[in-house]
mmCIF file with all atom_site columns, C-alpha atoms in Angstrom:
data_model
loop_
_atom_site.group_PDB
_atom_site.id
_atom_site.type_symbol
_atom_site.label_atom_id
_atom_site.label_alt_id
_atom_site.label_comp_id
_atom_site.label_asym_id
_atom_site.label_entity_id
_atom_site.label_seq_id
_atom_site.pdbx_PDB_ins_code
_atom_site.Cartn_x
_atom_site.Cartn_y
_atom_site.Cartn_z
_atom_site.occupancy
_atom_site.B_iso_or_equiv
_atom_site.pdbx_formal_charge
_atom_site.auth_seq_id
_atom_site.auth_comp_id
_atom_site.auth_asym_id
_atom_site.auth_atom_id
_atom_site.pdbx_PDB_model_num
ATOM 1   C CA . UNK A 1 1   ? 26.004  -20.596 35.204  1.00 0.00 ? 18  UNK A CA 1
ATOM 2   C CA . UNK A 1 2   ? 25.841  -24.380 34.540  1.00 0.00 ? 19  UNK A CA 1
ATOM 3   C CA . UNK A 1 3   ? 22.301  -25.648 33.872  1.00 0.00 ? 20  UNK A CA 1
ATOM 4   C CA . UNK A 1 4   ? 20.991  -22.045 33.348  1.00 0.00 ? 21  UNK A CA 1
ATOM 5   C CA . UNK A 1 5   ? 19.666  -20.386 30.234  1.00 0.00 ? 22  UNK A CA 1
ATOM 6   C CA . UNK A 1 6   ? 19.613  -16.703 29.333  1.00 0.00 ? 23  UNK A CA 1
ATOM 7   C CA . UNK A 1 7   ? 17.799  -14.165 26.915  1.00 0.00 ? 24  UNK A CA 1
ATOM 8   C CA . UNK A 1 8   ? 19.085  -11.618 24.748  1.00 0.00 ? 25  UNK A CA 1
ATOM 9   C CA . UNK A 1 9   ? 16.920  -8.903  23.086  1.00 0.00 ? 26  UNK A CA 1
ATOM 10  C CA . UNK A 1 10  ? 18.013  -6.695  20.283  1.00 0.00 ? 27  UNK A CA 1
ATOM 11  C CA . UNK A 1 11  ? 16.536  -4.782  17.481  1.00 0.00 ? 28  UNK A CA 1
ATOM 12  C CA . UNK A 1 12  ? 17.902  -4.071  13.948  1.00 0.00 ? 29  UNK A CA 1
ATOM 13  C CA . UNK A 1 13  ? 16.898  -1.020  11.758  1.00 0.00 ? 30  UNK A CA 1
ATOM 14  C CA . UNK A 1 14  ? 16.767  -1.865  8.113   1.00 0.00 ? 31  UNK A CA 1
ATOM 15  C CA . UNK A 1 15  ? 17.319  0.796   5.359   1.00 0.00 ? 32  UNK A CA 1
ATOM 16  C CA . UNK A 1 16  ? 14.167  2.518   4.186   1.00 0.00 ? 33  UNK A CA 1
ATOM 17  C CA . UNK A 1 17  ? 13.518  2.181   1.431   1.00 0.00 ? 34  UNK A CA 1
ATOM 18  C CA . UNK A 1 18  ? 15.419  -0.952  0.827   1.00 0.00 ? 35  UNK A CA 1
ATOM 19  C CA . UNK A 1 19  ? 18.261  -0.456  -1.654  1.00 0.00 ? 36  UNK A CA 1
ATOM 20  C CA . UNK A 1 20  ? 16.737  -2.313  -4.575  1.00 0.00 ? 37  UNK A CA 1
ATOM 21  C CA . UNK A 1 21  ? 18.976  -1.877  -7.712  1.00 0.00 ? 38  UNK A CA 1
ATOM 22  C CA . UNK A 1 22  ? 18.500  -5.054  -9.583  1.00 0.00 ? 39  UNK A CA 1
ATOM 23  C CA . UNK A 1 23  ? 16.325  -8.102  -9.734  1.00 0.00 ? 40  UNK A CA 1
ATOM 24  C CA . UNK A 1 24  ? 18.591  -10.007 -7.361  1.00 0.00 ? 41  UNK A CA 1
ATOM 25  C CA . UNK A 1 25  ? 17.660  -7.608  -4.635  1.00 0.00 ? 42  UNK A CA 1
ATOM 26  C CA . UNK A 1 26  ? 14.862  -9.997  -3.671  1.00 0.00 ? 43  UNK A CA 1
ATOM 27  C CA . UNK A 1 27  ? 13.871  -12.214 -0.669  1.00 0.00 ? 44  UNK A CA 1
ATOM 28  C CA . UNK A 1 28  ? 16.313  -10.635 1.637   1.00 0.00 ? 45  UNK A CA 1
ATOM 29  C CA . UNK A 1 29  ? 17.285  -12.147 5.085   1.00 0.00 ? 46  UNK A CA 1
ATOM 30  C CA . UNK A 1 30  ? 19.119  -11.284 8.254   1.00 0.00 ? 47  UNK A CA 1
ATOM 31  C CA . UNK A 1 31  ? 21.496  -13.997 9.350   1.00 0.00 ? 48  UNK A CA 1
ATOM 32  C CA . UNK A 1 32  ? 22.699  -14.216 13.036  1.00 0.00 ? 49  UNK A CA 1
ATOM 33  C CA . UNK A 1 33  ? 25.200  -16.330 14.490  1.00 0.00 ? 50  UNK A CA 1
ATOM 34  C CA . UNK A 1 34  ? 25.886  -17.217 18.104  1.00 0.00 ? 51  UNK A CA 1
ATOM 35  C CA . UNK A 1 35  ? 28.470  -18.972 19.967  1.00 0.00 ? 52  UNK A CA 1
ATOM 36  C CA . UNK A 1 36  ? 29.100  -19.809 23.594  1.00 0.00 ? 53  UNK A CA 1
ATOM 37  C CA . UNK A 1 37  ? 32.136  -21.417 25.286  1.00 0.00 ? 54  UNK A CA 1
ATOM 38  C CA . UNK A 1 38  ? 33.491  -22.286 28.802  1.00 0.00 ? 55  UNK A CA 1
ATOM 39  C CA . UNK A 1 39  ? 35.265  -19.589 30.646  1.00 0.00 ? 56  UNK A CA 1
ATOM 40  C CA . UNK A 1 40  ? 37.872  -22.121 31.832  1.00 0.00 ? 57  UNK A CA 1
ATOM 41  C CA . UNK A 1 41  ? 38.588  -25.709 30.766  1.00 0.00 ? 58  UNK A CA 1
ATOM 42  C CA . UNK A 1 42  ? 38.957  -28.297 33.473  1.00 0.00 ? 59  UNK A CA 1
ATOM 43  C CA . UNK A 1 43  ? 42.385  -30.135 33.400  1.00 0.00 ? 60  UNK A CA 1
ATOM 44  C CA . UNK A 1 44  ? 40.629  -33.412 32.635  1.00 0.00 ? 61  UNK A CA 1
ATOM 45  C CA . UNK A 1 45  ? 39.097  -31.788 29.513  1.00 0.00 ? 62  UNK A CA 1
ATOM 46  C CA . UNK A 1 46  ? 42.005  -29.953 28.200  1.00 0.00 ? 63  UNK A CA 1
ATOM 47  C CA . UNK A 1 47  ? 42.292  -30.381 24.308  1.00 0.00 ? 64  UNK A CA 1
ATOM 48  C CA . UNK A 1 48  ? 38.465  -30.828 24.256  1.00 0.00 ? 65  UNK A CA 1
ATOM 49  C CA . UNK A 1 49  ? 36.395  -28.174 22.246  1.00 0.00 ? 66  UNK A CA 1
ATOM 50  C CA . UNK A 1 50  ? 34.033  -26.745 24.851  1.00 0.00 ? 67  UNK A CA 1
ATOM 51  C CA . UNK A 1 51  ? 32.314  -24.277 22.435  1.00 0.00 ? 68  UNK A CA 1
ATOM 52  C CA . UNK A 1 52  ? 28.996  -24.329 20.604  1.00 0.00 ? 69  UNK A CA 1
ATOM 53  C CA . UNK A 1 53  ? 27.537  -22.301 17.808  1.00 0.00 ? 70  UNK A CA 1
ATOM 54  C CA . UNK A 1 54  ? 24.261  -21.814 16.076  1.00 0.00 ? 71  UNK A CA 1
ATOM 55  C CA . UNK A 1 55  ? 22.927  -19.665 13.273  1.00 0.00 ? 72  UNK A CA 1
ATOM 56  C CA . UNK A 1 56  ? 19.383  -18.491 12.687  1.00 0.00 ? 73  UNK A CA 1
ATOM 57  C CA . UNK A 1 57  ? 17.989  -16.604 9.592   1.00 0.00 ? 74  UNK A CA 1
ATOM 58  C CA . UNK A 1 58  ? 15.250  -14.089 9.643   1.00 0.00 ? 75  UNK A CA 1
ATOM 59  C CA . UNK A 1 59  ? 13.131  -13.529 6.457   1.00 0.00 ? 76  UNK A CA 1
ATOM 60  C CA . UNK A 1 60  ? 12.491  -9.821  5.912   1.00 0.00 ? 77  UNK A CA 1
ATOM 61  C CA . UNK A 1 61  ? 8.979   -8.761  4.831   1.00 0.00 ? 78  UNK A CA 1
ATOM 62  C CA . UNK A 1 62  ? 8.622   -6.661  1.762   1.00 0.00 ? 79  UNK A CA 1
ATOM 63  C CA . UNK A 1 63  ? 8.101   -2.797  1.985   1.00 0.00 ? 80  UNK A CA 1
ATOM 64  C CA . UNK A 1 64  ? 5.261   -1.780  -0.256  1.00 0.00 ? 81  UNK A CA 1
ATOM 65  C CA . UNK A 1 65  ? 3.562   1.701   -0.820  1.00 0.00 ? 82  UNK A CA 1
ATOM 66  C CA . UNK A 1 66  ? -0.182  2.072   -1.544  1.00 0.00 ? 83  UNK A CA 1
ATOM 67  C CA . UNK A 1 67  ? -1.485  5.528   -2.260  1.00 0.00 ? 84  UNK A CA 1
ATOM 68  C CA . UNK A 1 68  ? -4.522  7.226   -3.743  1.00 0.00 ? 85  UNK A CA 1
ATOM 69  C CA . UNK A 1 69  ? -5.427  10.576  -5.580  1.00 0.00 ? 86  UNK A CA 1
ATOM 70  C CA . UNK A 1 70  ? -8.526  12.283  -6.542  1.00 0.00 ? 87  UNK A CA 1
ATOM 71  C CA . UNK A 1 71  ? -8.277  14.132  -9.810  1.00 0.00 ? 88  UNK A CA 1
ATOM 72  C CA . UNK A 1 72  ? -10.209 16.335  -12.204 1.00 0.00 ? 89  UNK A CA 1
ATOM 73  C CA . UNK A 1 73  ? -7.874  18.025  -14.794 1.00 0.00 ? 90  UNK A CA 1
ATOM 74  C CA . UNK A 1 74  ? -4.708  16.319  -14.400 1.00 0.00 ? 91  UNK A CA 1
ATOM 75  C CA . UNK A 1 75  ? -6.424  12.824  -14.788 1.00 0.00 ? 92  UNK A CA 1
ATOM 76  C CA . UNK A 1 76  ? -5.874  9.845   -16.993 1.00 0.00 ? 93  UNK A CA 1
ATOM 77  C CA . UNK A 1 77  ? -9.657  9.768   -17.557 1.00 0.00 ? 94  UNK A CA 1
ATOM 78  C CA . UNK A 1 78  ? -11.359 13.009  -19.071 1.00 0.00 ? 95  UNK A CA 1
ATOM 79  C CA . UNK A 1 79  ? -13.688 14.592  -16.573 1.00 0.00 ? 96  UNK A CA 1
ATOM 80  C CA . UNK A 1 80  ? -16.673 16.915  -16.961 1.00 0.00 ? 97  UNK A CA 1
ATOM 81  C CA . UNK A 1 81  ? -18.940 19.245  -15.082 1.00 0.00 ? 98  UNK A CA 1
ATOM 82  C CA . UNK A 1 82  ? -18.499 22.589  -13.404 1.00 0.00 ? 99  UNK A CA 1
ATOM 83  C CA . UNK A 1 83  ? -15.209 22.819  -11.485 1.00 0.00 ? 100 UNK A CA 1
ATOM 84  C CA . UNK A 1 84  ? -15.314 23.883  -8.644  1.00 0.00 ? 101 UNK A CA 1
ATOM 85  C CA . UNK A 1 85  ? -18.388 21.601  -8.106  1.00 0.00 ? 102 UNK A CA 1
ATOM 86  C CA . UNK A 1 86  ? -21.810 23.621  -8.042  1.00 0.00 ? 103 UNK A CA 1
ATOM 87  C CA . UNK A 1 87  ? -25.029 22.770  -6.265  1.00 0.00 ? 104 UNK A CA 1
ATOM 88  C CA . UNK A 1 88  ? -27.347 20.663  -8.342  1.00 0.00 ? 105 UNK A CA 1
ATOM 89  C CA . UNK A 1 89  ? -24.882 20.005  -11.138 1.00 0.00 ? 106 UNK A CA 1
ATOM 90  C CA . UNK A 1 90  ? -22.941 16.868  -11.934 1.00 0.00 ? 107 UNK A CA 1
ATOM 91  C CA . UNK A 1 91  ? -19.296 16.973  -11.658 1.00 0.00 ? 108 UNK A CA 1
ATOM 92  C CA . UNK A 1 92  ? -17.122 13.831  -12.482 1.00 0.00 ? 109 UNK A CA 1
ATOM 93  C CA . UNK A 1 93  ? -13.797 13.043  -11.007 1.00 0.00 ? 110 UNK A CA 1
ATOM 94  C CA . UNK A 1 94  ? -11.247 10.130  -11.318 1.00 0.00 ? 111 UNK A CA 1
ATOM 95  C CA . UNK A 1 95  ? -9.844  8.144   -8.511  1.00 0.00 ? 112 UNK A CA 1
ATOM 96  C CA . UNK A 1 96  ? -6.310  7.010   -8.953  1.00 0.00 ? 113 UNK A CA 1
ATOM 97  C CA . UNK A 1 97  ? -4.779  4.037   -6.968  1.00 0.00 ? 114 UNK A CA 1
ATOM 98  C CA . UNK A 1 98  ? -1.051  3.325   -7.058  1.00 0.00 ? 115 UNK A CA 1
ATOM 99  C CA . UNK A 1 99  ? 1.143   0.664   -5.711  1.00 0.00 ? 116 UNK A CA 1
ATOM 100 C CA . UNK A 1 100 ? 4.873   0.166   -5.511  1.00 0.00 ? 117 UNK A CA 1
ATOM 101 C CA . UNK A 1 101 ? 6.745   -2.917  -3.934  1.00 0.00 ? 118 UNK A CA 1
ATOM 102 C CA . UNK A 1 102 ? 10.296  -3.501  -3.084  1.00 0.00 ? 119 UNK A CA 1
ATOM 103 C CA . UNK A 1 103 ? 11.836  -7.018  -2.247  1.00 0.00 ? 120 UNK A CA 1
ATOM 104 C CA . UNK A 1 104 ? 9.197   -9.846  -2.253  1.00 0.00 ? 121 UNK A CA 1
ATOM 105 C CA . UNK A 1 105 ? 6.394   -10.671 -4.577  1.00 0.00 ? 122 UNK A CA 1
ATOM 106 C CA . UNK A 1 106 ? 2.996   -9.958  -2.952  1.00 0.00 ? 123 UNK A CA 1
ATOM 107 C CA . UNK A 1 107 ? 0.360   -12.570 -3.786  1.00 0.00 ? 124 UNK A CA 1
ATOM 108 C CA . UNK A 1 108 ? -3.360  -12.363 -4.134  1.00 0.00 ? 125 UNK A CA 1
ATOM 109 C CA . UNK A 1 109 ? -3.200  -8.711  -3.851  1.00 0.00 ? 126 UNK A CA 1
ATOM 110 C CA . UNK A 1 110 ? -6.297  -6.585  -4.119  1.00 0.00 ? 127 UNK A CA 1
ATOM 111 C CA . UNK A 1 111 ? -7.660  -3.175  -3.225  1.00 0.00 ? 128 UNK A CA 1
ATOM 112 C CA . UNK A 1 112 ? -11.133 -2.581  -1.869  1.00 0.00 ? 129 UNK A CA 1
ATOM 113 C CA . UNK A 1 113 ? -12.957 0.659   -1.294  1.00 0.00 ? 130 UNK A CA 1
ATOM 114 C CA . UNK A 1 114 ? -16.557 1.775   -1.031  1.00 0.00 ? 131 UNK A CA 1
ATOM 115 C CA . UNK A 1 115 ? -18.407 4.842   -2.418  1.00 0.00 ? 132 UNK A CA 1
ATOM 116 C CA . UNK A 1 116 ? -20.509 7.050   -0.102  1.00 0.00 ? 133 UNK A CA 1
ATOM 117 C CA . UNK A 1 117 ? -24.196 7.105   -0.840  1.00 0.00 ? 134 UNK A CA 1
ATOM 118 C CA . UNK A 1 118 ? -24.227 10.349  -2.945  1.00 0.00 ? 135 UNK A CA 1
ATOM 119 C CA . UNK A 1 119 ? -21.299 9.218   -5.229  1.00 0.00 ? 136 UNK A CA 1
ATOM 120 C CA . UNK A 1 120 ? -22.096 7.407   -8.448  1.00 0.00 ? 137 UNK A CA 1
ATOM 121 C CA . UNK A 1 121 ? -19.994 4.777   -10.385 1.00 0.00 ? 138 UNK A CA 1
ATOM 122 C CA . UNK A 1 122 ? -19.591 5.953   -13.942 1.00 0.00 ? 139 UNK A CA 1
ATOM 123 C CA . UNK A 1 123 ? -18.351 2.523   -15.283 1.00 0.00 ? 140 UNK A CA 1
ATOM 124 C CA . UNK A 1 124 ? -15.219 4.142   -16.972 1.00 0.00 ? 141 UNK A CA 1
ATOM 125 C CA . UNK A 1 125 ? -11.827 2.678   -15.926 1.00 0.00 ? 142 UNK A CA 1
ATOM 126 C CA . UNK A 1 126 ? -8.350  2.579   -17.068 1.00 0.00 ? 143 UNK A CA 1
ATOM 127 C CA . UNK A 1 127 ? -5.796  0.204   -15.652 1.00 0.00 ? 144 UNK A CA 1
ATOM 128 C CA . UNK A 1 128 ? -2.634  -1.673  -16.535 1.00 0.00 ? 145 UNK A CA 1
ATOM 129 C CA . UNK A 1 129 ? -4.771  -4.805  -17.457 1.00 0.00 ? 146 UNK A CA 1
ATOM 130 C CA . UNK A 1 130 ? -5.772  -5.995  -14.117 1.00 0.00 ? 147 UNK A CA 1
ATOM 131 C CA . UNK A 1 131 ? -9.527  -5.591  -13.563 1.00 0.00 ? 148 UNK A CA 1
ATOM 132 C CA . UNK A 1 132 ? -11.445 -3.069  -11.451 1.00 0.00 ? 149 UNK A CA 1
ATOM 133 C CA . UNK A 1 133 ? -15.129 -3.924  -10.708 1.00 0.00 ? 150 UNK A CA 1
ATOM 134 C CA . UNK A 1 134 ? -18.056 -2.354  -8.962  1.00 0.00 ? 151 UNK A CA 1
ATOM 135 C CA . UNK A 1 135 ? -20.756 -3.943  -6.888  1.00 0.00 ? 152 UNK A CA 1
ATOM 136 C CA . UNK A 1 136 ? -23.788 -1.673  -6.746  1.00 0.00 ? 153 UNK A CA 1
ATOM 137 C CA . UNK A 1 137 ? -25.422 -3.591  -3.857  1.00 0.00 ? 154 UNK A CA 1
ATOM 138 C CA . UNK A 1 138 ? -22.506 -2.984  -1.590  1.00 0.00 ? 155 UNK A CA 1
ATOM 139 C CA . UNK A 1 139 ? -21.189 0.162   -3.347  1.00 0.00 ? 156 UNK A CA 1
ATOM 140 C CA . UNK A 1 140 ? -17.704 -1.574  -3.332  1.00 0.00 ? 157 UNK A CA 1
ATOM 141 C CA . UNK A 1 141 ? -15.063 -0.964  -5.708  1.00 0.00 ? 158 UNK A CA 1
ATOM 142 C CA . UNK A 1 142 ? -12.457 -3.765  -6.051  1.00 0.00 ? 159 UNK A CA 1
ATOM 143 C CA . UNK A 1 143 ? -9.137  -3.867  -7.810  1.00 0.00 ? 160 UNK A CA 1
ATOM 144 C CA . UNK A 1 144 ? -7.983  -7.451  -8.334  1.00 0.00 ? 161 UNK A CA 1
ATOM 145 C CA . UNK A 1 145 ? -4.391  -7.024  -8.818  1.00 0.00 ? 162 UNK A CA 1
ATOM 146 C CA . UNK A 1 146 ? -2.993  -10.700 -8.263  1.00 0.00 ? 163 UNK A CA 1
ATOM 147 C CA . UNK A 1 147 ? 0.667   -10.660 -7.901  1.00 0.00 ? 164 UNK A CA 1
ATOM 148 C CA . UNK A 1 148 ? 2.602   -7.401  -7.265  1.00 0.00 ? 165 UNK A CA 1
ATOM 149 C CA . UNK A 1 149 ? 6.228   -8.323  -8.467  1.00 0.00 ? 166 UNK A CA 1
ATOM 150 C CA . UNK A 1 150 ? 9.273   -7.399  -6.363  1.00 0.00 ? 167 UNK A CA 1
ATOM 151 C CA . UNK A 1 151 ? 10.612  -4.072  -7.804  1.00 0.00 ? 168 UNK A CA 1
ATOM 152 C CA . UNK A 1 152 ? 7.274   -2.854  -9.045  1.00 0.00 ? 169 UNK A CA 1
ATOM 153 C CA . UNK A 1 153 ? 7.484   1.122   -9.094  1.00 0.00 ? 170 UNK A CA 1
ATOM 154 C CA . UNK A 1 154 ? 11.369  0.723   -8.578  1.00 0.00 ? 171 UNK A CA 1
ATOM 155 C CA . UNK A 1 155 ? 12.768  -1.313  -11.409 1.00 0.00 ? 172 UNK A CA 1
ATOM 156 C CA . UNK A 1 156 ? 9.531   -1.443  -13.438 1.00 0.00 ? 173 UNK A CA 1
ATOM 157 C CA . UNK A 1 157 ? 6.595   0.938   -13.655 1.00 0.00 ? 174 UNK A CA 1
ATOM 158 C CA . UNK A 1 158 ? 4.271   1.674   -10.722 1.00 0.00 ? 175 UNK A CA 1
ATOM 159 C CA . UNK A 1 159 ? 0.959   -0.267  -11.065 1.00 0.00 ? 176 UNK A CA 1
ATOM 160 C CA . UNK A 1 160 ? -1.968  2.064   -11.493 1.00 0.00 ? 177 UNK A CA 1
ATOM 161 C CA . UNK A 1 161 ? -5.778  1.794   -11.572 1.00 0.00 ? 178 UNK A CA 1
ATOM 162 C CA . UNK A 1 162 ? -8.269  4.645   -12.271 1.00 0.00 ? 179 UNK A CA 1
ATOM 163 C CA . UNK A 1 163 ? -11.876 4.784   -12.336 1.00 0.00 ? 180 UNK A CA 1
ATOM 164 C CA . UNK A 1 164 ? -14.335 7.540   -12.616 1.00 0.00 ? 181 UNK A CA 1
ATOM 165 C CA . UNK A 1 165 ? -17.043 8.622   -10.151 1.00 0.00 ? 182 UNK A CA 1
ATOM 166 C CA . UNK A 1 166 ? -19.525 11.656  -10.194 1.00 0.00 ? 183 UNK A CA 1
ATOM 167 C CA . UNK A 1 167 ? -21.353 13.616  -7.397  1.00 0.00 ? 184 UNK A CA 1
ATOM 168 C CA . UNK A 1 168 ? -24.232 16.109  -7.610  1.00 0.00 ? 185 UNK A CA 1
ATOM 169 C CA . UNK A 1 169 ? -23.905 18.512  -4.614  1.00 0.00 ? 186 UNK A CA 1
ATOM 170 C CA . UNK A 1 170 ? -27.006 19.567  -2.892  1.00 0.00 ? 187 UNK A CA 1
ATOM 171 C CA . UNK A 1 171 ? -27.576 22.688  -0.840  1.00 0.00 ? 188 UNK A CA 1
ATOM 172 C CA . UNK A 1 172 ? -26.169 21.358  2.338   1.00 0.00 ? 189 UNK A CA 1
ATOM 173 C CA . UNK A 1 173 ? -22.862 20.547  0.490   1.00 0.00 ? 190 UNK A CA 1
ATOM 174 C CA . UNK A 1 174 ? -22.207 24.225  -0.276  1.00 0.00 ? 191 UNK A CA 1
ATOM 175 C CA . UNK A 1 175 ? -18.972 25.509  1.071   1.00 0.00 ? 192 UNK A CA 1
ATOM 176 C CA . UNK A 1 176 ? -17.681 22.098  1.788   1.00 0.00 ? 193 UNK A CA 1
ATOM 177 C CA . UNK A 1 177 ? -15.638 19.482  0.037   1.00 0.00 ? 194 UNK A CA 1
ATOM 178 C CA . UNK A 1 178 ? -17.376 16.137  -0.731  1.00 0.00 ? 195 UNK A CA 1
ATOM 179 C CA . UNK A 1 179 ? -16.131 12.775  0.085   1.00 0.00 ? 196 UNK A CA 1
ATOM 180 C CA . UNK A 1 180 ? -15.649 10.762  -3.233  1.00 0.00 ? 197 UNK A CA 1
ATOM 181 C CA . UNK A 1 181 ? -14.558 7.316   -1.666  1.00 0.00 ? 198 UNK A CA 1
ATOM 182 C CA . UNK A 1 182 ? -14.241 5.928   1.671   1.00 0.00 ? 199 UNK A CA 1
ATOM 183 C CA . UNK A 1 183 ? -10.817 4.638   3.227   1.00 0.00 ? 200 UNK A CA 1
ATOM 184 C CA . UNK A 1 184 ? -9.470  2.026   0.912   1.00 0.00 ? 201 UNK A CA 1
ATOM 185 C CA . UNK A 1 185 ? -7.295  -0.983  1.889   1.00 0.00 ? 202 UNK A CA 1
ATOM 186 C CA . UNK A 1 186 ? -4.557  -2.984  -0.193  1.00 0.00 ? 203 UNK A CA 1
ATOM 187 C CA . UNK A 1 187 ? -4.440  -6.604  0.989   1.00 0.00 ? 204 UNK A CA 1
ATOM 188 C CA . UNK A 1 188 ? -2.284  -9.498  0.041   1.00 0.00 ? 205 UNK A CA 1
ATOM 189 C CA . UNK A 1 189 ? 0.311   -12.190 1.135   1.00 0.00 ? 206 UNK A CA 1
ATOM 190 C CA . UNK A 1 190 ? 4.089   -11.745 1.378   1.00 0.00 ? 207 UNK A CA 1
ATOM 191 C CA . UNK A 1 191 ? 5.336   -14.753 -0.867  1.00 0.00 ? 208 UNK A CA 1
ATOM 192 C CA . UNK A 1 192 ? 8.526   -14.932 0.849   1.00 0.00 ? 209 UNK A CA 1
ATOM 193 C CA . UNK A 1 193 ? 7.531   -14.731 4.506   1.00 0.00 ? 210 UNK A CA 1
ATOM 194 C CA . UNK A 1 194 ? 3.974   -16.045 4.205   1.00 0.00 ? 211 UNK A CA 1
ATOM 195 C CA . UNK A 1 195 ? 2.651   -13.134 6.260   1.00 0.00 ? 212 UNK A CA 1
ATOM 196 C CA . UNK A 1 196 ? -0.618  -11.374 5.348   1.00 0.00 ? 213 UNK A CA 1
ATOM 197 C CA . UNK A 1 197 ? 0.103   -7.649  4.620   1.00 0.00 ? 214 UNK A CA 1
ATOM 198 C CA . UNK A 1 198 ? -2.231  -4.732  4.464   1.00 0.00 ? 215 UNK A CA 1
ATOM 199 C CA . UNK A 1 199 ? -2.254  -1.007  4.156   1.00 0.00 ? 216 UNK A CA 1
ATOM 200 C CA . UNK A 1 200 ? -5.103  1.620   4.281   1.00 0.00 ? 217 UNK A CA 1
ATOM 201 C CA . UNK A 1 201 ? -5.227  5.065   2.895   1.00 0.00 ? 218 UNK A CA 1
ATOM 202 C CA . UNK A 1 202 ? -7.754  7.822   3.976   1.00 0.00 ? 219 UNK A CA 1
ATOM 203 C CA . UNK A 1 203 ? -10.831 9.135   2.279   1.00 0.00 ? 220 UNK A CA 1
ATOM 204 C CA . UNK A 1 204 ? -10.458 10.891  -1.070  1.00 0.00 ? 221 UNK A CA 1
ATOM 205 C CA . UNK A 1 205 ? -12.534 14.123  -1.438  1.00 0.00 ? 222 UNK A CA 1
ATOM 206 C CA . UNK A 1 206 ? -13.242 16.799  -4.117  1.00 0.00 ? 223 UNK A CA 1
ATOM 207 C CA . UNK A 1 207 ? -10.130 18.604  -2.572  1.00 0.00 ? 224 UNK A CA 1
ATOM 208 C CA . UNK A 1 208 ? -7.358  17.810  -5.065  1.00 0.00 ? 225 UNK A CA 1
ATOM 209 C CA . UNK A 1 209 ? -4.030  18.265  -3.527  1.00 0.00 ? 226 UNK A CA 1
ATOM 210 C CA . UNK A 1 210 ? -2.457  16.280  -6.472  1.00 0.00 ? 227 UNK A CA 1
ATOM 211 C CA . UNK A 1 211 ? -4.102  17.824  -9.260  1.00 0.00 ? 228 UNK A CA 1
ATOM 212 C CA . UNK A 1 212 ? -1.845  20.525  -10.834 1.00 0.00 ? 229 UNK A CA 1
ATOM 213 C CA . UNK A 1 213 ? -5.000  22.022  -12.400 1.00 0.00 ? 230 UNK A CA 1
ATOM 214 C CA . UNK A 1 214 ? -6.623  22.705  -9.147  1.00 0.00 ? 231 UNK A CA 1
ATOM 215 C CA . UNK A 1 215 ? -5.943  25.699  -6.651  1.00 0.00 ? 232 UNK A CA 1
ATOM 216 C CA . UNK A 1 216 ? -6.834  25.976  -2.993  1.00 0.00 ? 233 UNK A CA 1
ATOM 217 C CA . UNK A 1 217 ? -10.450 26.216  -2.394  1.00 0.00 ? 234 UNK A CA 1
ATOM 218 C CA . UNK A 1 218 ? -11.543 24.384  -5.662  1.00 0.00 ? 235 UNK A CA 1
ATOM 219 C CA . UNK A 1 219 ? -12.796 21.347  -3.650  1.00 0.00 ? 236 UNK A CA 1
ATOM 220 C CA . UNK A 1 220 ? -15.510 23.387  -2.032  1.00 0.00 ? 237 UNK A CA 1
ATOM 221 C CA . UNK A 1 221 ? -18.972 23.473  -3.500  1.00 0.00 ? 238 UNK A CA 1
ATOM 222 C CA . UNK A 1 222 ? -20.209 26.806  -4.745  1.00 0.00 ? 239 UNK A CA 1
#
C-alpha cells in the first residue's frame, strides 16, 4: 500500500565446485534487478512513468579446499624406522598439507598447526618455495603461503607443503595409533569480498588412509 515497505527473502544455490575453465572465471558476482510500478495510473498522471528500478550486485566469496595427509612410504620426503611403529623405536612420518582455490585470490594466507608433546620436529621440509617454520617453544608449525591465486589446483598445480616429524612410542601406545599433529587451520582474506576465510582439518595420526604403501592396522603400535 502507499507509504508502506516490504521485504523479500530468497536463497540462491551456486555451483559446487565453481565452473572455473580459464583465468577469466574470477571475481564472480550475482546481479539482481528489481522494479516496482503502480497497479493503476490516475487520470491526472496518465503518460507519466510510475515505475522505479534498482540493481544490486553481490560479490561471491571464493571456494577453497584445504586438506592434509600423514604419509610414510608414499611420501615426498623419505622416512625411516619400523613400520608399523614399534615401542621404543623411532619412526618418522611426513605431514603433507595441500591447498586448492577457485575464483578469488586469497591474501595473507597461512596454515598453523601444533605438534603433540611426544612428537618431534625433524627439520626436513619440502615446499613449492613458501616457507614452513617451527617454533619449539609453542610446538607450532606455520606455513606462510602469502597469496593463493584464483585457479590454484584447478588451472595451475595444487599448492603443497610437506615436513617430517617423528615419534618414539612407549608401552602405553601399544595397540593404538599415535597422533602426529593436532587440528590445523588455514587462514587468510578473500581479496574480492574482503572477508576473512578459514578452514580447519582434523588431527593426523599414524593411521595412513592416503598412503598406498600402508594397509589396515599399520597405524597401530606393535
